[in-house]
Each structure stands twice: as C-alpha cells, then as structure tokens.
Amino acid sequence: MAAISFNPRLNVQGGRKNHGVVVEEIEGLIRIYGDGHVERPPIIPSAPCMVTNGVVSKDVAIEKFTNLWTRIYVPSYSSKMPLLVYFHGGGFCVGSASWRCYHEFLAALASKAGCIILSLNYRLDPENRLPAAYDDGINTLMWVKQEARNGANEHKWWLNQCRFSSLFLAGDSAGANIAYNVAIRSYGISGSSIKPLILKGIILIQPFFGGEERTISEMHATQPPNSALTLSVFDTYWRLSLPLGANRDHPWCNPLAEGATTLRELKLPGAMVCISQMDILKDRNLEFCNALASAGKWVETRMYKGVGHAFQILHNSQFSQIRTQEMMSHLKAFINQ
C-alpha cells in the first residue's frame, strides 16, 4: 500500500471570504468558519466496492435520516465467521468507511482473520458532537440484531455466514474510543436485548483518550516524519468533539478521570489494546491498560516498535509494512481464540 501524505499545502480549498473568519483548522484536513461552514479537503481518495483478495465488499444503508451506512467485507470462507464492527479513525472529525486506506486494511484483515467486517460510516464532529458517533454505534448493533432475527433476503449474502455468538467491536484512534464507549453501553444491555449477538471482545488500536494533565509522551515523544497526530492536532480534535464547555477530563475523553465510572464497576469483555512506540498517546494507552488489569479486566497489550500513530493505515514509516503484518497476526489470534 502506498503511503498517505498529510502535506497541508495539498488540496486546500478556497472560499474563506464566503464564510467569514476561520475559527478552527487542522491544515489539510478540516477547516471551520465563523458561520459554521465546514470544509474537508479530499486529501485521501475513496475506494469503490470491489472484490479484493477474494473479499467481497458492498455498501449498505442502515439509517437514511442520519445517513448512517456501512461497508461490509465478506471473505470466501465455507464456515460461519466471527463478526467485527469497525470504527475508522480521524479524531471524530474526518475520515470515511470508503477511504482507500481503510478499504485496503480491512479487506486484508477480513481475509487473514477469516471474519466478516462491518466498517461503519458514522456522523462526524463538529456538526454532530459526541455522543452522536456512540449513538450510531449502538444503532448499528440494534440494526444487525434486527437483520439477524428477520433474515431479510437482501442481506443473506453476509448474514448467513455470520457467527453472531462471536461479535467484536474494534477501531483505531477515535474509532477505538467509539468502540470502547459503545462496548460499555452495549455490554450493560441485558442479553435478551441484543440476542443473537454476543459481545466477545473489543480491539482498541491506538485508542484516542486524553486528559487535562499531560503525559510524558504527549509532551516529549519523538514523532516520525509525516505524523498523523501532534499535540496541537490532538487538542483541536477534542475541542471540536466534546460537548460545549467540557474539558479533556470529560469521561468520554478520559475514562480514568475523577468522577468517571470506575473500570471495576463497568461490565467489559476481554480487550486487546495495540500501542505504537512513537505515538504521543503511548503513555496514556499504557496507563489505560494498567488500569484495566488492576480492575480485574482481561486485557492483552501489544506494543509496535519504531512506528507512530495510525502507521497501519497511513504506511508513513519504513517499519509500517512489517509492523502491520505483525498487527494482523495478533488481531487474527485474538478474534479466533
């Protein structure tokens, strides 16, 4: 897969004079104007649905009112497969299930791990601040439950191959944050409410958590070239995503903050957390894993050396390909254990 460039000089659109002053901006990715207008330059190309490495993909509408849809990946396996619901990254503010980098990564994962993947195209901030993305995740699980019960002919091409007793929620960066928050909501629902779905585990890849107090890696991490996440970008994403007036110790940002529901109180399935050595989130991710373990939760922690945030998607490091294959093997083992 080709590397993705985040050169801020690329794909910058005009039109500033039409919408007033720019009040928030992450160069090359998103620009918000005083009148509320939002621009997202098309920095990453979309991929059409196609057959990739024997994996069939199709886009399916879930809810027309919110334009909620999913790209479904089905590999050519003869037996029933686990179901993985995936949330893409992008700081809650950018990204799409149709982005080429996600299409390639998830088609490869479906093939290697032998699982059906629903890649959700959830609502973005700041137009739809949190908890909109969490709500979209819950609504998707309810939709899958209904389709599984109804057995609609139009969905049999993937429903008939699902092992609904092996459901996983996964995501990278902000998508991992969504997967976690959807999990703590859905896992608390009585089993009869989501049957035949049974949540077996969550996969959090470089989870996008924060806090008012800085960690050492946030302040001093050595960033790889073309890093996808700097501290200023991190702060901007949270300003655009949290409820107005909230700070980074809000429980949606900081699950370990004072006042948040303690991990020991939460019902959670087993978790796999993937951490990048050169990611500014490294220390916070490790702190989260240690807190899970201390709370008696089952957690598998994986550290990927020499790479930064979203390396498996952006391929912006000389070690990206090797580490991505390592990650694929770890994900396969977790999903099929």
Coordinates of C-alpha atoms in Angstrom, one line a residue:
M1 CA 0.0 0.0 0.0
A2 CA 1.2 3.5 -0.8
A3 CA 2.0 6.0 1.9
I4 CA -0.6 8.7 2.6
S5 CA 0.8 12.3 2.7
F6 CA -0.6 14.9 5.1
N7 CA 1.1 17.8 3.4
P8 CA -1.1 20.8 4.5
R9 CA -0.4 22.6 1.2
L10 CA -2.2 19.9 -0.7
N11 CA -5.9 20.1 -1.5
V12 CA -6.5 23.4 0.2
Q13 CA -9.8 24.8 -1.0
G14 CA -10.7 28.4 -1.4
G15 CA -13.8 30.2 -0.2
R16 CA -12.7 31.9 3.0
K17 CA -14.3 35.2 2.1
N18 CA -17.7 33.5 1.6
H19 CA -17.9 32.1 5.1
G20 CA -16.2 34.6 7.3
V21 CA -13.2 34.0 9.5
V22 CA -11.7 30.6 10.1
V23 CA -12.2 29.7 13.8
E24 CA -10.6 26.2 13.9
E25 CA -8.3 24.4 11.4
I26 CA -6.2 21.4 11.1
E27 CA -4.3 22.1 8.0
G28 CA -5.1 19.9 5.0
L29 CA -7.8 18.1 6.9
I30 CA -10.6 20.3 8.2
R31 CA -11.5 24.0 8.4
I32 CA -14.4 25.5 10.3
Y33 CA -15.6 29.0 9.6
G34 CA -17.4 31.5 11.9
D35 CA -20.7 30.9 10.2
G36 CA -20.5 27.1 11.0
H37 CA -19.5 26.1 7.5
V38 CA -17.1 23.1 7.5
E39 CA -14.6 22.1 4.7
R40 CA -12.9 18.8 4.5
P41 CA -10.4 18.8 1.6
P42 CA -10.4 15.4 -0.2
I43 CA -6.8 14.5 0.9
I44 CA -7.4 10.7 0.9
P45 CA -9.1 9.1 -2.1
S46 CA -12.1 6.8 -1.8
A47 CA -12.1 3.3 -3.0
P48 CA -15.2 1.7 -4.7
C49 CA -16.6 -1.5 -3.5
M50 CA -14.8 -4.4 -5.3
V51 CA -13.5 -7.9 -4.8
T52 CA -10.1 -7.6 -3.1
N53 CA -8.1 -10.7 -2.4
G54 CA -11.2 -12.8 -2.6
V55 CA -13.1 -10.5 -0.2
V56 CA -16.4 -9.1 -1.5
S57 CA -17.4 -5.6 -0.2
K58 CA -20.7 -3.7 -0.5
D59 CA -22.1 -0.5 0.9
V60 CA -25.4 -0.9 2.8
A61 CA -27.6 1.8 4.2
I62 CA -28.6 1.5 7.9
E63 CA -30.5 4.7 8.7
K64 CA -31.4 7.2 6.0
F65 CA -32.3 10.0 8.3
T66 CA -28.8 10.3 9.7
N67 CA -27.1 8.9 6.5
L68 CA -25.7 6.1 8.6
W69 CA -24.2 3.3 6.4
T70 CA -21.7 0.6 6.5
R71 CA -19.2 -1.1 4.1
I72 CA -19.4 -4.9 4.6
Y73 CA -16.5 -7.2 3.9
V74 CA -17.1 -10.9 3.4
P75 CA -14.2 -13.2 2.7
S76 CA -14.7 -16.5 0.9
Y77 CA -14.8 -19.0 3.8
S78 CA -17.0 -22.0 3.8
S79 CA -17.8 -22.0 7.6
K80 CA -19.5 -19.3 9.7
M81 CA -17.2 -16.5 10.7
P82 CA -16.9 -14.0 13.6
L83 CA -18.5 -10.6 13.1
L84 CA -16.3 -7.5 13.6
V85 CA -17.9 -4.0 13.7
Y86 CA -15.1 -1.5 12.9
F87 CA -15.0 2.3 13.5
H88 CA -12.5 4.3 11.5
G89 CA -10.2 6.9 13.0
G90 CA -9.9 10.6 12.2
G91 CA -10.3 12.5 15.5
F92 CA -14.1 12.1 15.3
C93 CA -14.0 14.9 12.7
V94 CA -12.6 13.4 9.4
G95 CA -12.5 10.0 7.8
S96 CA -14.8 7.7 5.9
A97 CA -15.5 4.0 5.6
S98 CA -14.8 4.5 1.9
W99 CA -11.3 5.9 2.3
R100 CA -8.9 3.8 0.3
C101 CA -6.5 3.2 3.2
Y102 CA -9.3 1.8 5.3
H103 CA -10.7 -0.3 2.5
E104 CA -7.3 -1.9 1.9
F105 CA -6.6 -2.5 5.6
L106 CA -10.0 -4.0 6.4
A107 CA -10.2 -6.2 3.2
A108 CA -6.8 -7.6 4.2
L109 CA -7.9 -8.1 7.8
A110 CA -11.1 -9.9 6.8
S111 CA -9.2 -12.2 4.5
K112 CA -6.4 -13.0 7.1
A113 CA -8.5 -13.3 10.2
G114 CA -11.5 -15.0 8.5
C115 CA -14.1 -12.6 9.8
I116 CA -17.0 -10.5 8.4
I117 CA -16.4 -6.8 8.9
L118 CA -18.9 -4.0 9.1
S119 CA -17.0 -0.7 8.7
L120 CA -19.3 2.0 9.9
N121 CA -19.6 5.4 8.4
Y122 CA -20.7 7.3 11.5
R123 CA -21.6 11.0 11.8
L124 CA -18.7 13.4 12.2
D125 CA -17.9 16.3 14.5
P126 CA -18.3 19.2 14.9
E127 CA -21.6 19.1 13.0
N128 CA -22.6 16.2 15.2
R129 CA -20.7 16.3 18.5
L130 CA -20.4 13.3 20.8
P131 CA -22.3 11.2 21.7
A132 CA -23.6 11.1 18.1
A133 CA -20.9 8.7 17.0
Y134 CA -21.6 6.5 20.0
D135 CA -25.3 6.5 19.2
D136 CA -24.6 5.5 15.7
G137 CA -22.6 2.5 17.0
I138 CA -25.4 1.4 19.3
N139 CA -28.0 1.8 16.5
T140 CA -25.8 -0.3 14.2
L141 CA -25.8 -3.1 16.7
M142 CA -29.6 -2.9 17.0
W143 CA -29.8 -3.0 13.2
V144 CA -27.6 -6.1 13.0
K145 CA -29.7 -7.7 15.7
Q146 CA -32.9 -7.0 13.8
E147 CA -31.5 -8.2 10.4
A148 CA -30.2 -11.4 12.1
R149 CA -33.7 -12.0 13.5
N150 CA -35.6 -11.1 10.3
G151 CA -33.2 -12.9 7.9
A152 CA -34.0 -10.5 5.0
N153 CA -33.2 -11.9 1.6
E154 CA -31.2 -8.8 0.6
H155 CA -28.8 -9.4 3.5
K156 CA -28.4 -13.2 3.4
W157 CA -25.2 -12.8 1.4
W158 CA -23.4 -11.8 4.7
L159 CA -25.9 -12.7 7.4
N160 CA -25.8 -16.4 6.6
Q161 CA -22.1 -16.5 7.1
C162 CA -22.0 -14.7 10.5
R163 CA -21.4 -16.4 13.8
F164 CA -23.4 -14.0 15.9
S165 CA -22.1 -15.5 19.1
S166 CA -18.7 -14.1 18.3
L167 CA -19.1 -10.3 18.0
F168 CA -16.2 -7.9 18.3
L169 CA -16.1 -4.2 18.4
A170 CA -12.9 -2.6 17.0
G171 CA -11.4 0.7 15.8
D172 CA -8.3 2.8 15.6
S173 CA -7.7 6.2 17.2
A174 CA -11.0 7.9 17.6
G175 CA -12.6 4.8 16.3
A176 CA -11.1 2.9 19.2
N177 CA -12.6 5.4 21.6
I178 CA -16.0 4.8 19.9
A179 CA -15.6 1.0 20.1
Y180 CA -14.8 1.3 23.8
N181 CA -17.8 3.6 24.6
V182 CA -20.2 1.5 22.5
A183 CA -18.9 -1.6 24.3
I184 CA -19.6 -0.2 27.8
R185 CA -23.1 0.8 26.7
S186 CA -24.0 -2.4 24.9
Y187 CA -22.3 -4.8 27.3
G188 CA -24.6 -3.5 30.0
I189 CA -27.7 -4.2 28.0
S190 CA -29.4 -7.5 29.1
G191 CA -28.6 -10.4 26.9
S192 CA -32.1 -10.7 25.7
S193 CA -32.0 -7.2 24.3
I194 CA -29.2 -7.9 21.8
K195 CA -29.6 -11.6 21.1
P196 CA -28.4 -13.4 19.0
L197 CA -25.4 -11.0 19.3
I198 CA -22.9 -11.9 22.0
L199 CA -20.0 -9.4 22.5
K200 CA -16.8 -11.5 22.9
G201 CA -14.2 -8.8 22.8
I202 CA -13.0 -5.3 21.9
I203 CA -10.0 -4.3 19.9
L204 CA -8.6 -0.8 20.6
I205 CA -5.9 0.3 18.2
Q206 CA -4.0 3.4 19.5
P207 CA -7.1 4.5 21.4
F208 CA -7.8 8.2 21.3
F209 CA -8.1 9.1 25.0
G210 CA -6.9 12.3 26.7
G211 CA -6.9 14.3 29.9
E212 CA -6.1 17.8 31.2
E213 CA -2.8 16.7 32.7
R214 CA -0.2 15.9 30.0
T215 CA 1.7 12.7 29.9
I216 CA 5.4 12.5 29.2
S217 CA 4.8 11.0 25.7
E218 CA 2.3 13.8 24.8
M219 CA 5.0 16.4 25.7
H220 CA 8.2 14.7 24.6
A221 CA 7.5 11.8 22.2
T222 CA 9.8 11.6 19.2
Q223 CA 7.5 11.9 16.3
P224 CA 8.0 10.0 13.0
P225 CA 8.0 12.1 9.8
N226 CA 4.5 12.9 8.5
S227 CA 3.0 12.2 11.9
A228 CA -0.8 11.9 11.8
L229 CA -1.2 13.2 15.4
T230 CA 0.6 16.1 17.0
L231 CA -0.3 17.6 20.4
S232 CA -2.0 20.7 18.8
V233 CA -4.0 18.4 16.4
F234 CA -4.9 16.3 19.4
D235 CA -6.2 19.3 21.3
T236 CA -8.2 20.7 18.3
Y237 CA -10.0 17.4 17.7
W238 CA -11.1 17.3 21.3
R239 CA -12.3 20.9 21.2
L240 CA -14.4 20.1 18.2
S241 CA -15.8 16.8 19.6
L242 CA -16.7 17.2 23.2
P243 CA -19.9 18.8 24.4
L244 CA -19.5 22.6 24.5
G245 CA -18.0 23.7 27.8
A246 CA -16.4 20.3 28.6
N247 CA -12.7 19.8 29.1
R248 CA -10.4 16.8 28.4
D249 CA -11.3 15.3 31.7
H250 CA -14.8 14.5 30.5
P251 CA -15.3 10.7 30.8
W252 CA -15.7 10.4 27.0
C253 CA -12.1 11.7 26.7
N254 CA -10.6 10.5 29.9
P255 CA -12.1 7.2 31.2
L256 CA -9.8 7.4 34.2
A257 CA -10.8 10.9 35.3
E258 CA -12.2 11.6 38.7
G259 CA -15.9 11.3 38.5
A260 CA -15.9 8.8 35.7
T261 CA -17.5 5.4 36.3
T262 CA -14.6 3.2 37.7
L263 CA -13.4 0.4 35.5
R264 CA -14.1 -2.1 38.2
E265 CA -17.8 -1.1 38.1
L266 CA -18.0 -1.5 34.3
K267 CA -19.0 -4.7 32.5
L268 CA -16.4 -5.3 29.8
P269 CA -15.5 -8.2 27.6
G270 CA -11.8 -9.1 27.0
A271 CA -9.8 -6.4 25.4
M272 CA -6.8 -6.2 23.1
V273 CA -5.0 -2.8 23.0
C274 CA -2.5 -2.0 20.3
I275 CA 0.0 0.7 21.1
S276 CA 2.6 2.4 18.9
Q277 CA 6.0 3.2 20.4
M278 CA 6.4 6.6 18.8
D279 CA 2.8 7.7 19.3
I280 CA 2.1 10.7 21.6
L281 CA -0.7 8.5 23.1
K282 CA 1.7 5.7 24.1
D283 CA 1.8 6.6 27.8
R284 CA -1.9 7.2 28.1
N285 CA -2.7 3.9 26.3
L286 CA -0.3 2.1 28.7
E287 CA -1.9 3.8 31.7
F288 CA -5.3 2.6 30.5
C289 CA -4.2 -1.0 30.0
N290 CA -2.7 -1.0 33.5
A291 CA -5.9 0.4 35.0
L292 CA -7.9 -2.3 33.2
A293 CA -5.7 -5.0 34.6
S294 CA -5.8 -3.5 38.1
A295 CA -9.6 -3.5 37.9
G296 CA -9.6 -7.2 37.2
K297 CA -10.4 -6.9 33.4
W298 CA -8.8 -9.2 30.9
V299 CA -6.5 -7.2 28.6
E300 CA -3.9 -8.1 26.0
T301 CA -1.4 -5.3 25.4
R302 CA 0.6 -5.2 22.2
M303 CA 3.4 -2.7 21.5
Y304 CA 4.7 -1.9 18.0
K305 CA 8.2 -0.6 17.9
G306 CA 9.6 2.1 15.7
V307 CA 6.2 3.3 14.4
G308 CA 3.8 6.1 15.2
H309 CA 0.1 6.8 15.3
A310 CA -2.0 5.1 12.5
F311 CA 1.0 3.5 10.9
Q312 CA -1.1 0.6 9.8
I313 CA -3.4 2.9 7.8
L314 CA -1.0 5.6 6.6
H315 CA 2.1 3.5 6.0
N316 CA 4.3 6.5 6.8
S317 CA 7.2 4.6 8.3
Q318 CA 9.9 2.3 7.0
F319 CA 8.7 -0.2 9.5
S320 CA 5.0 0.2 8.7
Q321 CA 4.6 -2.9 6.4
I322 CA 6.4 -5.2 8.9
R323 CA 4.5 -3.9 11.9
T324 CA 1.2 -4.1 10.1
Q325 CA 1.7 -7.7 9.3
E326 CA 2.5 -8.3 13.0
M327 CA -0.7 -6.5 14.0
M328 CA -2.7 -8.6 11.5
S329 CA -1.4 -11.8 13.1
H330 CA -2.2 -10.5 16.6
L331 CA -5.7 -9.5 15.5
K332 CA -6.3 -12.8 13.9
A333 CA -5.3 -14.7 17.0
F334 CA -7.5 -12.5 19.3
I335 CA -10.6 -12.8 17.1
N336 CA -10.2 -16.6 16.7
Q337 CA -9.1 -17.6 20.2

